[in-house]
Short mmCIF file of C-alpha atoms in Angstrom, two decimals:
data_model
loop_
_atom_site.label_atom_id
_atom_site.label_comp_id
_atom_site.label_asym_id
_atom_site.label_seq_id
_atom_site.Cartn_x
_atom_site.Cartn_y
_atom_site.Cartn_z
CA MET A 27 59.86 -5.10 -5.62
CA GLN A 28 58.69 -4.32 -1.42
CA ILE A 29 55.67 -3.75 0.86
CA SER A 30 55.51 -0.66 2.14
CA LYS A 31 52.17 -1.89 3.61
CA LEU A 32 50.91 -5.40 5.42
CA ALA A 33 47.80 -5.36 8.04
CA LEU A 34 46.97 -8.94 9.31
CA HIS A 35 43.87 -9.39 10.84
CA ASP A 36 42.90 -13.28 12.74
CA PHE A 37 45.73 -14.39 10.72
CA ARG A 38 47.43 -16.84 13.16
CA ASN A 39 48.01 -15.10 16.24
CA HIS A 40 47.73 -12.14 15.11
CA GLU A 41 44.62 -9.88 16.26
CA ASN A 42 44.78 -6.32 14.21
CA LEU A 43 47.97 -5.69 12.99
CA GLU A 44 50.02 -3.08 10.55
CA LEU A 45 53.27 -2.65 9.62
CA ASP A 46 55.46 0.01 7.58
CA PHE A 47 58.21 -1.76 5.97
CA LEU A 48 61.36 0.73 4.15
CA SER A 49 63.26 -0.57 1.68
CA GLY A 50 66.52 -2.08 2.54
CA ALA A 51 66.53 -4.41 5.68
CA THR A 52 64.31 -4.91 7.90
CA THR A 53 64.87 -6.70 11.29
CA ILE A 54 61.51 -8.93 12.34
CA ILE A 55 62.14 -8.99 16.51
CA GLY A 56 60.28 -11.31 18.97
CA ARG A 57 60.76 -13.98 21.34
CA ASN A 58 59.12 -17.09 20.48
CA GLY A 59 55.09 -17.62 21.04
CA ARG A 60 54.89 -13.33 19.54
CA GLY A 61 54.56 -13.75 16.20
CA LYS A 62 57.45 -12.96 14.05
CA THR A 63 57.32 -16.08 12.25
CA ASN A 64 53.71 -15.40 11.07
CA ILE A 65 54.23 -11.81 9.64
CA VAL A 66 56.57 -13.34 7.11
CA GLU A 67 54.10 -16.46 6.30
CA ALA A 68 51.89 -14.35 5.37
CA VAL A 69 53.94 -12.16 3.13
CA HIS A 70 55.18 -14.82 1.46
CA TYR A 71 51.36 -16.00 1.00
CA LEU A 72 50.68 -13.65 -1.39
CA ALA A 73 53.18 -14.64 -3.67
CA THR A 74 52.13 -18.45 -3.76
CA LEU A 75 49.16 -18.52 -2.18
CA GLY A 76 49.67 -21.67 0.20
CA SER A 77 52.39 -21.54 3.23
CA HIS A 78 55.54 -22.42 3.46
CA ARG A 79 54.88 -24.31 6.79
CA VAL A 80 51.61 -26.67 6.64
CA SER A 81 50.26 -27.88 3.08
CA GLN A 82 46.47 -26.65 4.93
CA ASP A 83 45.35 -23.37 4.84
CA GLY A 84 42.61 -23.96 8.62
CA PRO A 85 46.02 -22.94 11.51
CA LEU A 86 46.10 -19.75 9.48
CA VAL A 87 43.03 -18.92 10.67
CA ARG A 88 42.45 -17.22 14.63
CA ASN A 89 41.53 -20.07 16.94
CA GLY A 90 38.28 -20.04 16.80
CA LEU A 91 37.14 -18.37 13.24
CA LEU A 92 36.61 -18.75 10.52
CA SER A 93 38.01 -16.21 7.57
CA ALA A 94 41.90 -14.09 7.97
CA GLN A 95 43.40 -12.09 5.94
CA ILE A 96 46.00 -9.82 4.95
CA ASN A 97 46.35 -6.57 3.05
CA ALA A 98 48.69 -5.22 1.50
CA LEU A 99 50.15 -2.35 -0.38
CA VAL A 100 53.12 -3.55 -3.04
CA LYS A 101 55.34 -1.21 -5.28
CA LYS A 102 56.43 -2.84 -8.44
CA HIS A 103 57.42 -1.47 -11.96
CA ASN A 104 57.00 1.98 -10.16
CA ARG A 105 53.73 1.14 -9.24
CA GLN A 106 51.41 1.13 -6.32
CA ALA A 107 49.01 -2.77 -6.10
CA GLN A 108 46.72 -3.06 -3.05
CA VAL A 109 46.15 -6.72 -2.55
CA GLU A 110 42.96 -8.05 -0.03
CA LEU A 111 43.09 -11.48 0.33
CA THR A 112 40.88 -13.59 2.07
CA ILE A 113 41.42 -16.61 3.33
CA ASN A 114 38.37 -18.57 4.63
CA TYR A 115 38.48 -22.25 5.66
CA PRO A 116 36.96 -24.22 5.51
CA GLY A 117 35.50 -22.24 1.91
CA THR A 118 37.11 -20.54 -1.33
CA ASN A 119 39.40 -18.03 -1.30
CA LYS A 120 38.44 -13.69 -2.18
CA VAL A 121 40.76 -11.83 -3.29
CA LEU A 122 40.71 -8.40 -4.38
CA LEU A 123 43.12 -6.54 -6.44
CA ASN A 124 42.78 -2.41 -6.50
CA GLN A 125 39.41 -2.56 -5.30
CA THR A 126 38.41 -5.75 -8.00
CA GLN A 127 38.21 -9.34 -7.44
CA LEU A 128 39.49 -11.78 -9.44
CA SER A 129 37.78 -14.29 -10.82
CA ARG A 130 40.24 -16.92 -9.09
CA PRO A 131 42.87 -16.36 -6.69
CA ARG A 132 45.58 -17.86 -8.66
CA ASP A 133 45.11 -14.92 -10.69
CA LEU A 134 47.42 -13.02 -8.37
CA LEU A 135 49.96 -15.22 -8.68
CA GLY A 136 53.06 -13.05 -9.94
CA LEU A 137 52.35 -9.70 -8.96
CA VAL A 138 54.38 -10.51 -5.61
CA THR A 139 57.82 -12.18 -5.39
CA THR A 140 59.25 -13.62 -3.16
CA VAL A 141 62.27 -16.35 -1.65
CA ILE A 142 62.01 -17.48 2.00
CA PHE A 143 64.59 -18.95 4.01
CA SER A 144 63.72 -20.98 6.80
CA PRO A 145 64.73 -23.37 9.07
CA GLU A 146 61.80 -26.24 7.86
CA ASP A 147 64.61 -25.84 4.84
CA LEU A 148 66.50 -27.98 6.74
CA GLU A 149 64.28 -30.68 4.86
CA LEU A 150 65.85 -29.31 1.41
CA VAL A 151 69.07 -31.27 2.43
CA LYS A 152 68.15 -33.39 4.81
CA GLY A 153 64.93 -34.92 3.99
CA GLU A 154 62.79 -36.44 1.52
CA PRO A 155 62.35 -36.09 -2.18
CA THR A 156 59.12 -34.25 -1.63
CA SER A 157 60.98 -31.71 0.00
CA ARG A 158 63.51 -30.47 -3.08
CA ARG A 159 60.66 -31.85 -5.61
CA LYS A 160 57.86 -28.45 -4.08
CA PHE A 161 61.29 -26.30 -3.82
CA ILE A 162 61.52 -26.54 -7.35
CA ASP A 163 58.23 -26.41 -8.80
CA GLU A 164 58.06 -23.75 -6.29
CA PHE A 165 60.95 -22.08 -8.22
CA SER A 166 59.49 -22.95 -11.56
CA THR A 167 56.28 -21.75 -10.48
CA LEU A 168 57.52 -17.95 -9.40
CA LEU A 169 59.63 -17.99 -12.76
CA THR A 170 56.56 -19.27 -14.18
CA PRO A 171 53.38 -18.27 -13.18
CA LYS A 172 51.29 -20.83 -15.17
CA PHE A 173 53.41 -23.85 -14.87
CA ILE A 174 51.42 -24.38 -11.19
CA ASN A 175 48.49 -25.01 -14.13
CA THR A 176 51.15 -27.76 -15.87
CA ARG A 177 51.66 -29.02 -12.47
CA SER A 178 47.89 -29.44 -10.89
CA GLU A 179 46.90 -31.41 -14.32
CA TYR A 180 50.19 -33.18 -13.97
CA GLU A 181 48.98 -34.47 -10.56
CA ARG A 182 45.39 -34.54 -11.00
CA THR A 183 46.06 -37.35 -13.72
CA LEU A 184 48.36 -39.19 -11.88
CA LYS A 185 45.38 -39.41 -8.76
CA GLN A 186 43.19 -40.76 -11.61
CA ARG A 187 45.20 -42.95 -12.83
CA ASN A 188 46.53 -44.20 -9.74
CA THR A 189 42.55 -44.50 -8.86
CA LEU A 190 42.10 -46.78 -11.98
CA LEU A 191 45.19 -49.19 -10.98
CA LYS A 192 44.17 -49.68 -8.11
CA SER A 193 40.23 -50.83 -8.67
CA LEU A 194 41.66 -53.33 -10.69
CA GLY A 195 43.31 -55.63 -7.70
CA ARG A 196 45.62 -57.19 -10.38
CA ARG A 197 43.58 -58.48 -12.66
CA PRO A 198 44.41 -57.80 -16.09
CA PRO A 199 42.62 -54.76 -17.62
CA SER A 200 39.86 -55.37 -19.72
CA GLN A 201 39.60 -53.76 -23.27
CA GLN A 202 36.39 -50.54 -22.01
CA ALA A 203 39.69 -50.32 -18.49
CA GLN A 204 42.48 -50.20 -21.11
CA ASP A 205 41.20 -48.03 -23.40
CA THR A 206 40.54 -45.35 -20.53
CA LEU A 207 44.11 -46.27 -18.51
CA ASP A 208 45.55 -45.39 -22.45
CA ALA A 209 43.90 -41.84 -22.78
CA TRP A 210 45.44 -41.53 -19.19
CA ASP A 211 48.24 -42.16 -20.28
CA GLU A 212 48.92 -40.14 -22.68
CA GLN A 213 47.83 -37.01 -19.85
CA LEU A 214 50.41 -38.14 -17.94
CA ILE A 215 52.91 -38.04 -20.88
CA ILE A 216 51.78 -35.05 -21.90
CA HIS A 217 51.16 -33.15 -18.74
CA GLY A 218 54.65 -35.34 -16.84
CA SER A 219 57.17 -34.48 -19.64
CA ASN A 220 56.24 -30.86 -19.96
CA LEU A 221 56.84 -30.97 -15.93
CA VAL A 222 59.64 -32.64 -16.32
CA SER A 223 60.87 -30.19 -18.98
CA THR A 224 60.46 -27.12 -16.73
CA ARG A 225 62.33 -28.38 -14.15
CA LEU A 226 65.49 -28.97 -16.00
CA MET A 227 65.64 -26.19 -17.62
CA ASN A 228 65.37 -24.60 -14.82
CA LEU A 229 68.17 -26.22 -13.08
CA LYS A 230 69.80 -25.17 -15.42
CA LYS A 231 69.37 -21.96 -14.29
CA LEU A 232 69.49 -22.84 -11.03
CA THR A 233 72.64 -25.08 -10.49
CA PRO A 234 76.08 -21.93 -11.16
CA LYS A 235 74.22 -20.06 -8.60
CA ILE A 236 74.22 -23.22 -5.93
CA ILE A 237 77.51 -23.26 -6.63
CA GLU A 238 78.84 -19.63 -6.60
CA PHE A 239 76.31 -19.25 -2.97
CA GLY A 240 77.74 -22.15 -1.81
CA LYS A 241 81.44 -21.18 -2.19
CA THR A 242 80.23 -17.95 -0.70
CA ILE A 243 79.06 -18.76 2.38
CA SER A 244 81.29 -21.65 3.24
CA GLY A 245 84.18 -19.30 2.63
CA ASN A 246 85.21 -20.98 -0.86
CA THR A 247 85.56 -24.01 1.27
CA GLU A 248 82.74 -27.18 0.92
CA PRO A 249 81.99 -27.62 -3.30
CA LEU A 250 78.87 -27.88 -3.77
CA GLU A 251 76.70 -30.23 -7.15
CA VAL A 252 73.53 -30.56 -7.84
CA ASP A 253 71.76 -32.74 -10.25
CA TYR A 254 68.39 -34.02 -11.60
CA LEU A 255 68.22 -37.52 -10.20
CA SER A 256 65.22 -39.88 -12.70
CA SER A 257 65.16 -43.45 -12.62
CA TRP A 258 63.47 -43.69 -15.75
CA LEU A 259 65.09 -40.37 -17.79
CA LEU A 260 68.70 -40.70 -18.34
CA LYS A 261 71.54 -38.25 -17.38
CA ASP A 262 71.23 -34.93 -20.32
CA THR A 263 68.05 -35.32 -21.82
CA PHE A 264 66.49 -32.28 -22.23
CA GLU A 265 64.42 -32.16 -25.43
CA LEU A 266 60.90 -32.33 -25.16
CA THR A 267 59.81 -35.52 -27.66
CA GLU A 268 62.86 -37.44 -25.75
CA ILE A 269 61.09 -37.24 -23.20
CA LYS A 270 58.27 -38.37 -23.90
CA ASN A 271 59.44 -40.53 -26.30
CA VAL A 272 61.66 -42.19 -22.14
CA PHE A 273 58.36 -41.66 -19.99
CA ARG A 274 55.98 -43.65 -22.48
CA GLU A 275 58.77 -46.55 -22.53
CA ASN A 276 58.98 -46.98 -19.41
CA LEU A 277 55.35 -46.77 -18.80
CA LYS A 278 54.92 -49.50 -20.70
CA LEU A 279 57.57 -51.62 -19.15
CA LYS A 280 56.92 -51.27 -15.40
CA PHE A 281 53.34 -51.82 -16.15
CA LYS A 282 53.03 -55.51 -15.27
CA ASP A 283 54.60 -54.15 -11.49
CA GLU A 284 52.84 -50.89 -11.13
CA LEU A 285 49.31 -53.96 -12.08
CA ASP A 286 50.70 -55.84 -8.62
CA ARG A 287 50.73 -52.71 -6.28
CA GLY A 288 48.00 -50.64 -7.39
CA VAL A 289 50.06 -47.46 -8.15
CA THR A 290 52.30 -44.87 -10.74
CA LEU A 291 56.23 -46.12 -11.17
CA VAL A 292 56.77 -43.49 -13.43
CA GLY A 293 56.90 -40.45 -13.85
CA PRO A 294 58.33 -36.96 -12.26
CA HIS A 295 56.38 -37.40 -8.94
CA ARG A 296 59.38 -39.47 -7.95
CA ASP A 297 62.16 -37.98 -9.11
CA ASP A 298 64.37 -36.10 -7.21
CA LEU A 299 67.56 -33.81 -7.05
CA GLU A 300 71.02 -35.20 -5.79
CA ILE A 301 72.91 -32.15 -3.41
CA LYS A 302 76.99 -33.44 -3.18
CA LEU A 303 78.67 -31.58 -0.55
CA SER A 304 82.55 -32.74 -1.28
CA ASN A 305 81.92 -35.45 -3.85
CA MET A 306 80.46 -36.69 -0.75
CA PRO A 307 75.64 -36.76 -0.94
CA ALA A 308 74.92 -33.68 1.37
CA LYS A 309 72.10 -36.22 2.85
CA GLY A 310 74.47 -38.35 4.93
CA TYR A 311 77.26 -36.12 5.43
CA ALA A 312 76.80 -32.92 5.58
CA SER A 313 76.67 -31.77 9.13
CA HIS A 314 73.54 -29.38 10.65
CA GLY A 315 75.42 -26.51 10.34
CA GLN A 316 76.59 -27.70 6.57
CA SER A 317 73.35 -28.44 5.94
CA TRP A 318 71.93 -25.15 7.13
CA SER A 319 74.40 -22.65 4.72
CA ILE A 320 73.94 -25.73 2.02
CA ALA A 321 70.43 -24.55 2.32
CA ILE A 322 70.98 -20.74 2.14
CA ALA A 323 72.69 -20.94 -1.41
CA LEU A 324 69.86 -23.01 -2.83
CA ARG A 325 67.72 -19.98 -1.63
CA LEU A 326 69.83 -16.82 -2.77
CA ALA A 327 70.65 -18.59 -5.93
CA ALA A 328 66.53 -18.52 -6.49
CA PHE A 329 66.89 -15.28 -5.70
CA ASP A 330 69.39 -14.83 -8.05
CA VAL A 331 67.89 -15.96 -10.66
CA LEU A 332 64.75 -14.44 -10.05
CA ARG A 333 66.12 -11.07 -10.11
CA GLU A 334 67.85 -11.69 -13.44
CA HIS A 335 64.12 -12.23 -14.75
CA ASP A 336 62.16 -9.50 -13.06
CA ASP A 337 62.78 -6.91 -10.25
CA ASP A 338 64.67 -8.19 -7.16
CA PRO A 339 62.52 -9.98 -5.27
CA ILE A 340 61.30 -9.73 -2.01
CA LEU A 341 64.05 -11.59 0.61
CA ILE A 342 62.87 -13.04 3.26
CA LEU A 343 64.95 -14.68 5.63
CA ASP A 344 63.52 -16.56 9.04
CA ASP A 345 66.16 -16.86 11.83
CA VAL A 346 68.79 -17.49 9.47
CA PHE A 347 71.23 -16.37 11.54
CA ALA A 348 70.75 -18.39 14.51
CA GLU A 349 72.89 -21.65 12.93
CA LEU A 350 76.09 -19.60 12.06
CA ASP A 351 78.82 -19.04 12.89
CA GLU A 352 80.63 -15.44 12.81
CA LYS A 353 82.73 -15.86 9.28
CA ARG A 354 79.05 -17.15 8.09
CA ARG A 355 76.71 -14.54 9.44
CA LYS A 356 79.62 -11.33 7.71
CA ARG A 357 79.08 -13.29 3.86
CA LEU A 358 76.25 -13.55 4.07
CA ILE A 359 75.61 -10.33 4.55
CA GLN A 360 77.75 -9.12 1.85
CA ALA A 361 75.83 -11.62 0.05
CA ILE A 362 72.34 -9.50 0.67
CA ASP A 363 73.80 -6.45 0.91
CA GLY A 364 71.73 -3.81 -2.38
CA VAL A 365 68.54 -6.23 -1.97
CA GLU A 366 65.84 -4.02 -2.98
CA GLN A 367 63.66 -5.39 0.41
CA THR A 368 65.21 -7.96 2.65
CA LEU A 369 62.94 -8.88 5.85
CA ILE A 370 65.14 -10.27 8.79
CA THR A 371 63.52 -12.59 11.65
CA ALA A 372 65.42 -12.56 15.35
CA ALA A 373 64.79 -14.35 18.61
CA VAL A 374 66.60 -11.79 19.98
CA VAL A 375 68.65 -8.43 19.31
CA GLU A 376 71.96 -10.02 19.96
CA ASP A 377 70.81 -12.38 16.97
CA ILE A 378 71.67 -9.22 14.63
CA PRO A 379 75.36 -9.09 13.85
CA LYS A 380 76.51 -5.78 13.95
CA GLU A 381 77.66 -5.61 10.42
CA LEU A 382 73.27 -5.33 9.30
CA LEU A 383 72.01 -2.10 8.80
CA SER A 384 68.44 -2.37 9.36
CA ASN A 385 65.47 -1.00 10.69
CA GLN A 386 63.12 -2.77 13.40
CA ILE A 387 60.23 -3.28 14.51
CA LEU A 388 60.52 -4.92 18.11
CA LEU A 389 57.80 -6.90 18.79
CA GLU A 390 56.77 -6.90 22.57
CA ASP A 391 53.07 -8.94 24.07
CA ASN A 392 49.60 -8.26 22.63
#
């Protein structure tokens, strides 16, 4: 798949910007502040309905205004689709698909698929578990858009259960409160087990690809391993019924501690992905350059699984060459050869390896 036209209106620093994209690699070159990352952020927003840089939509709307617009012409499965997405902040976003308004913005999910690497991806290696959970959950949503409903239901149930635990103030629950808690427990187990089961299934698909691309980028010198890390679930537990039973049992075991702390201590919201480099925890062991390469391997693995599932996603590489030596740059170029559409940003032309054949967009002042 690919985007052939993109128009931004009042999105970030772009008052009015119209771009045409070709297939293959396109490099978007501009010094800091000219909005090159904002362009690829807009493309990624069409795929996820969220930014990879901020958690709220407010910063996406140009200063002093209440809305921004992303319009795109998308080519997928030899068909074209016109997308008009309006970001209202505050307010509800609106999406037109081929000039017909969708009842919910999330109905757009699945039309555009992107995989994005950005400098923020160092958090996948060096950061807290939240970043790695977000990685596997976003990948799961791209693979199966309905997964977003599973995660939303789990988060809603978790919030309600935590509110109830906090309201008890360390006191044993009344019969009425216990009945309510039991109901929330059952919902937590159902949605949480489905969430974990999907994560495990998709990590199983990703892991051999992560190992493969880790070897590709490093030149086969730094073997990678990735495991699902959980304080409550035994390793190699994949069967949904078993996950539910273990979840239920651990909620019972931890209830007294949860009552004391007023928070849920068991569930996928506390899990992690453990990344090892040369059999050592990458978080503390990997250098800055190695962490950069690991993050690239994670994204390329996600891309490769998705392309096997459907059309090539749009591959976005934001400032990817900045921290790579010459050998790793060349290996990366070889790895992305043949991708239907790749969007690459760089601050200056010199950051783009000469071996990369690409269309170029130069962003000047104003």
